[in-house]
Amino acid sequence: MHFTLHIWRQENARAKGHFETYEIDNISDECSFLEMLDQLNEKLINDHIAHPVCFDNDCREGICGMCGLYINGRPHGNDDGVTTCQLHMRHFHDGDEIWIEPWRAKAFPVIKDLVVDRTAFDKIIQAGGYISATTGGVPDANNILVPKHKADQAMDAAACIGCGACVAACKNASAMLFVGAKVSHLALLPQGRPEAADRVHKMVCKMDELGFGSCTNTYACEAECPKQIKRQNIARLNRQWIGQLFGRDRNN
Amino acid sequence: MKLDSKIPEGPLSEKWTRYKSSQKLVNPANKRKLDIIVVGTGLAGASAAASLGALGFHVDIFCIQDSPRRAHSIAAQGGINAAKNYQNDGDSVERLFKDTIKGGDYRAREANVYRLAEVSGNIIDQCVAQGVPFARDYSGLLDNRSFGGAQVSRTFYARGQTGQQLLLGAYGALSREIARGTVTLHERCEMMDLVVIDGRARGIIVRNLVSGELERYAAHAVVLCSGGYGNVYYLSTNAMNSNGSAAWVCHRRGAAFANPCYVQIHPTCIPVHGDYQSKLTLMSESLRNDGRIWVPKKKEDSEAIRRGEKGPNDIAEEDRDYYLERRYPAFGNLVPRDVASRAAKERCDAGYGVGSTGLAVYLDFADAIRRLGRDVVEQKYGNLFQMYQKITDQDPYQVPMMIYPAIHYTMGGLWVDYELQTTIPGLFAAGEANFSDHGANRLGASALMQGLADGYFVLPYTLQNYLADQIYVGKIKPEGPEFDEAEASVRARLDSLIAIGRNSQDPHSNHSVDHYHKALGKVMWEYCGMARSKESLGIAEKKVAELEEDFYQHVYIPGKPLEMNPELEKAYRLADYFELARLIIADATQREESCGGHFRVEHQTEDGETLRDDQNFMFVAAWEYQGHDKPELMHKEELNYEYIQIVKRNYK
Ligand SMILES: Cc1cc2nc3c(=O)[nH]c(=O)nc-3n(C[C@H](O)[C@H](O)[C@H](O)COP(=O)(O)OP(=O)(O)OC[C@H]3O[C@@H](n4cnc5c(N)ncnc54)[C@H](O)[C@@H]3O)c2cc1C
Ligand code: SF4
Ligand code: FES
């Protein structure tokens, strides 16, 4: 297969970026999107055309959340329920033009080319996205019973990989799906209840402080989330938020 | 070099308790005056830093990725072992200990493994308290599954994302300490060298991966949790950033490297399909609970499948060879990984392999779907099936999966004593980076257990024992001749790598880093992979030397050291892999026996099983670095089995 690639190039955080066009040939439809970019980089290096394109990636199997490209106007491209590294070239047609950009959000500044700074997500978690269980001195695991459907729901929410596609997809660059997923995961479990009200307060305040926008219920985030995190998590977050305003611990 | 394993006195089951009651402690007011560096934020690093921070020490923690949550541990799928005996099926600390020693083919240290089994239960308690959403049954109690090499169900899991959930638990605990100020996080920072002062580890040099600047950090102790070196083979199930360099620079500075040739090959990975391929995807071992492995009984059928004239569903039941069930009736599809991998290779080498390359076997769920229903199978393995389908474009509910063995895990690593201290005082190693608990083969679901055991429950004790005296030395500052020398040597190394391709007369003879890495991987897989012989190892040695020489003449690295430069990162990691590859080959050549993941074709039984030589090889090979061009020096730590009765490893 042959493709025309328009790729965002930006030397560093301070530099101005622009699109650069490259042609690439002989791409197998079994190869992944990132392997296609590997082949482009190999060509750029061997033919001394330009410096290779920087993009984040690590596990290449959809779990670490490190990769994330905005491809033809969609975070993680045109296949549903996958990350960029899981996207395969069989989802494109021979001769396609492909536009490749980094996540665009005030809270995720570009570092270089397609690499962005997502440490804002870590800061939101540091604000309270955990259960305070210091090592040692905890009860036997089976002393805490969790109804299976609650455990399953908690697991659904906990599957978030922190990739940031929800923010990139949102016209307001809101992080509500990401925060809602973590708040839900912990609030659905009995272990997470004691700190639930405090947690939601701290995480939401931090999110606002870091420059993420507000949620206007369009749910582009849900549509683009590679882990299919549900909008119900945002609703749960909102209930928790209102609950804590009135000093109540609302758990579902 | 002296190897003192420092195993405490007393009966096996009391050693750890005795150790803890007699070790030295640091009083609370002094803890915050002691600095610790932790390299790595995987299960081992995150759990260690969170626990040490909670105790009151000051910790600086480093990782290559943009967030601690992305460490390679995140990718672990299947589960984590613990001797809880919640299923009442006869499990115990004793049994987990014995299974692990036997699984490791009697090449691990008894005392360490016993302690691992002993603390395994605490890990599950800790993780549940943190909110890890383990699978549960309808009563709300924790559920278990079985893994290879065990006849009990002791594996806890969170769908097919156990590593992710455990790491997010540890990351939560770590985040809390970062917020409290006891831990300082340095993301996108790669350790480049270890600083040793008066024989003790006192700091590290790191490269800021955004700016390319070198930075210095000093501490009273350094803990290495940098993961395994499987990517020396280029294609493996490891993440792209997994590398051996952090351990290797410590090795260069005097830390012994143990059993480098013990590499684990995982039987169930998606087969290789093209030259551009960058990594291999694992299909979790848990699939072997319900999936049945087979190839056609008739060669004609295999050939027809390879030509694309037949599919797996065209092969009648009686024409299928469920070779694991046939050869190992007692364990069937759940034999340990090394056994299952070799059996697949044996069938494919004999001409029965399937897929277009002939290097694949089937993993079939038809029986399970019939027995349990599609829903149950989907609940248990849904995300793995989805992953398989996304990659191969085939539906495993309809057509059996195709799998083949691939490099997965490294049992070898930095040599450590009972306290997880390396041969450099003040340098500790935990998780996959050390060699400690798995002998010559690791059982499934035991790496997560080991990483968290080391971090939550072992290091917080043993590190204190070391640090108790360190309060008298005062704050360590990142200055002085040792820091200067280390930083200068890193700078020189980077500059000389970048200069290579630009010095070369003919730019067309240059190659990219990946070109060399792929070539190295091919040589290692071909001649030092699943089956090794004196002859193949000789070829490997020669080919690696040629490649390395060519690399130092023709590798071309674009860009500068002082910027974000992934090609440069790959280059310095590969430079270390060349040295490491040579050591793996030397170790494999020296070990004239077959054990666990190390299979020497000269040493096998009549029916093709591993043949150990306990008389001559019941030791840990700990290697001492002698310089870039010199062969390394081997030291032996003899293994004394006081409690375990050594037998032939038999899964029949
Ligand atoms: C696909 C897959 C599935 C697996 N499934 C299971 C399973 O089901 N059960 C099981 O028990 N085991 C499993 N394993 C094995 C297990 O996941 C690993 O052995 C384990 O997670 C390793 O943890 P770790 O903390 O030692 O290192 P890692 O998680 O590899 O972390 C290494 C850390 O070190 C950092 N680092 C490395 N070098 C440097 C440097 N120079 N400077 C700074 N930081 C550095 C990295 O950034 C990272 O943070 C699986 C492995 C794979 C590949
Ligand atoms: S909610 Fe979905 S899109 Fe957002 S960070 Fe999590 S996995 Fe990514
Ligand atoms: S590289 Fe890990 S999710 Fe894509």
Short mmCIF file of N, CA, C and O in Angstrom, two decimals, chain B residues 326-368:
data_model
loop_
_atom_site.label_atom_id
_atom_site.label_comp_id
_atom_site.label_asym_id
_atom_site.label_seq_id
_atom_site.Cartn_x
_atom_site.Cartn_y
_atom_site.Cartn_z
N ARG B 326 -1.16 -35.57 25.26
CA ARG B 326 -0.61 -36.90 24.95
C ARG B 326 0.68 -37.14 25.72
O ARG B 326 0.85 -38.19 26.35
N ARG B 327 1.58 -36.15 25.71
CA ARG B 327 2.89 -36.38 26.31
C ARG B 327 2.90 -36.23 27.83
O ARG B 327 3.72 -36.83 28.52
N TYR B 328 2.02 -35.34 28.33
CA TYR B 328 2.04 -35.04 29.76
C TYR B 328 0.65 -35.17 30.36
O TYR B 328 0.03 -34.18 30.74
N PRO B 329 0.15 -36.41 30.47
CA PRO B 329 -1.23 -36.57 30.91
C PRO B 329 -1.53 -35.92 32.27
O PRO B 329 -2.63 -35.42 32.47
N ALA B 330 -0.58 -35.87 33.19
CA ALA B 330 -0.88 -35.33 34.52
C ALA B 330 -1.14 -33.83 34.48
O ALA B 330 -2.04 -33.33 35.14
N PHE B 331 -0.34 -33.08 33.72
CA PHE B 331 -0.49 -31.62 33.69
C PHE B 331 -1.15 -31.14 32.39
O PHE B 331 -1.66 -30.04 32.33
N GLY B 332 -1.12 -31.97 31.36
CA GLY B 332 -1.79 -31.64 30.11
C GLY B 332 -1.37 -30.29 29.56
O GLY B 332 -0.18 -29.97 29.47
N ASN B 333 -2.36 -29.46 29.24
CA ASN B 333 -2.07 -28.15 28.65
C ASN B 333 -1.43 -27.19 29.65
O ASN B 333 -1.02 -26.11 29.27
N LEU B 334 -1.38 -27.59 30.91
CA LEU B 334 -0.84 -26.69 31.93
C LEU B 334 0.58 -27.04 32.38
O LEU B 334 0.97 -26.73 33.50
N VAL B 335 1.35 -27.65 31.51
CA VAL B 335 2.77 -27.87 31.85
C VAL B 335 3.46 -26.51 31.91
O VAL B 335 2.97 -25.53 31.35
N PRO B 336 4.63 -26.42 32.60
CA PRO B 336 5.33 -25.14 32.64
C PRO B 336 5.72 -24.65 31.24
O PRO B 336 5.72 -25.40 30.28
N ARG B 337 6.08 -23.37 31.21
CA ARG B 337 6.30 -22.70 29.93
C ARG B 337 7.41 -23.30 29.09
O ARG B 337 7.26 -23.44 27.89
N ASP B 338 8.53 -23.62 29.74
CA ASP B 338 9.64 -24.13 28.96
C ASP B 338 9.26 -25.44 28.29
O ASP B 338 9.58 -25.69 27.12
N VAL B 339 8.52 -26.28 29.01
CA VAL B 339 8.12 -27.58 28.48
C VAL B 339 7.15 -27.39 27.30
O VAL B 339 7.32 -27.98 26.23
N ALA B 340 6.19 -26.50 27.49
CA ALA B 340 5.21 -26.25 26.42
C ALA B 340 5.87 -25.63 25.19
O ALA B 340 5.53 -25.97 24.06
N SER B 341 6.83 -24.74 25.40
CA SER B 341 7.50 -24.09 24.27
C SER B 341 8.29 -25.09 23.45
O SER B 341 8.21 -25.11 22.22
N ARG B 342 9.06 -25.92 24.15
CA ARG B 342 9.87 -26.89 23.41
C ARG B 342 9.01 -27.89 22.66
O ARG B 342 9.32 -28.30 21.55
N ALA B 343 7.87 -28.26 23.28
CA ALA B 343 6.99 -29.22 22.61
C ALA B 343 6.43 -28.61 21.32
O ALA B 343 6.29 -29.31 20.32
N ALA B 344 6.13 -27.32 21.33
CA ALA B 344 5.63 -26.67 20.11
C ALA B 344 6.72 -26.64 19.04
O ALA B 344 6.48 -26.93 17.87
N LYS B 345 7.92 -26.33 19.47
CA LYS B 345 9.04 -26.29 18.53
C LYS B 345 9.27 -27.67 17.93
O LYS B 345 9.47 -27.83 16.73
N GLU B 346 9.19 -28.68 18.79
CA GLU B 346 9.42 -30.05 18.33
C GLU B 346 8.42 -30.42 17.22
O GLU B 346 8.80 -30.93 16.17
N ARG B 347 7.14 -30.13 17.45
CA ARG B 347 6.11 -30.45 16.44
C ARG B 347 6.35 -29.67 15.14
O ARG B 347 6.25 -30.22 14.05
N CYS B 348 6.68 -28.38 15.28
CA CYS B 348 6.88 -27.57 14.07
C CYS B 348 8.13 -28.01 13.31
O CYS B 348 8.11 -28.12 12.09
N ASP B 349 9.20 -28.29 14.05
CA ASP B 349 10.43 -28.76 13.41
C ASP B 349 10.19 -30.09 12.69
O ASP B 349 10.80 -30.38 11.66
N ALA B 350 9.28 -30.90 13.25
CA ALA B 350 9.00 -32.21 12.63
C ALA B 350 8.05 -32.08 11.44
O ALA B 350 7.68 -33.08 10.83
N GLY B 351 7.61 -30.85 11.15
CA GLY B 351 6.81 -30.67 9.94
C GLY B 351 5.31 -30.59 10.15
O GLY B 351 4.55 -30.62 9.19
N TYR B 352 4.88 -30.49 11.41
CA TYR B 352 3.43 -30.47 11.67
C TYR B 352 2.88 -29.07 11.93
O TYR B 352 1.71 -28.90 12.25
N GLY B 353 3.74 -28.06 11.85
CA GLY B 353 3.32 -26.69 12.16
C GLY B 353 2.28 -26.17 11.18
O GLY B 353 2.15 -26.67 10.06
N VAL B 354 1.53 -25.18 11.61
CA VAL B 354 0.48 -24.60 10.77
C VAL B 354 0.76 -23.12 10.51
O VAL B 354 1.82 -22.62 10.86
N GLY B 355 -0.21 -22.43 9.90
CA GLY B 355 0.01 -21.03 9.53
C GLY B 355 0.83 -20.96 8.26
O GLY B 355 1.40 -21.97 7.82
N SER B 356 0.94 -19.79 7.66
CA SER B 356 1.62 -19.71 6.37
C SER B 356 3.11 -20.05 6.51
O SER B 356 3.74 -20.54 5.59
N THR B 357 3.69 -19.81 7.68
CA THR B 357 5.12 -20.06 7.85
C THR B 357 5.41 -21.47 8.39
O THR B 357 6.56 -21.89 8.41
N GLY B 358 4.39 -22.14 8.87
CA GLY B 358 4.64 -23.44 9.50
C GLY B 358 5.17 -23.31 10.91
O GLY B 358 5.44 -24.30 11.58
N LEU B 359 5.30 -22.08 11.36
CA LEU B 359 5.79 -21.87 12.73
C LEU B 359 4.64 -21.40 13.61
O LEU B 359 4.62 -20.27 14.09
N ALA B 360 3.66 -22.27 13.79
CA ALA B 360 2.52 -21.96 14.64
C ALA B 360 1.79 -23.24 15.00
O ALA B 360 1.87 -24.24 14.27
N VAL B 361 1.10 -23.22 16.14
CA VAL B 361 0.23 -24.34 16.54
C VAL B 361 -1.13 -23.74 16.93
O VAL B 361 -1.25 -22.53 17.10
N TYR B 362 -2.12 -24.60 17.07
CA TYR B 362 -3.46 -24.09 17.40
C TYR B 362 -3.70 -24.09 18.90
O TYR B 362 -3.26 -25.00 19.62
N LEU B 363 -4.44 -23.07 19.33
CA LEU B 363 -4.96 -23.02 20.70
C LEU B 363 -6.46 -22.88 20.54
O LEU B 363 -6.96 -21.85 20.08
N ASP B 364 -7.16 -23.94 20.92
CA ASP B 364 -8.53 -24.12 20.48
C ASP B 364 -9.51 -24.01 21.65
O ASP B 364 -9.35 -24.68 22.66
N PHE B 365 -10.54 -23.19 21.49
CA PHE B 365 -11.52 -22.99 22.56
C PHE B 365 -12.86 -23.65 22.28
O PHE B 365 -13.81 -23.45 23.04
N ALA B 366 -12.94 -24.40 21.18
CA ALA B 366 -14.24 -24.97 20.80
C ALA B 366 -14.84 -25.79 21.93
O ALA B 366 -16.02 -25.66 22.26
N ASP B 367 -14.00 -26.62 22.57
CA ASP B 367 -14.48 -27.46 23.67
C ASP B 367 -15.02 -26.62 24.81
O ASP B 367 -16.08 -26.91 25.36
N ALA B 368 -14.26 -25.59 25.18
CA ALA B 368 -14.64 -24.74 26.30
C ALA B 368 -15.94 -24.01 26.00
O ALA B 368 -16.81 -23.88 26.87
#
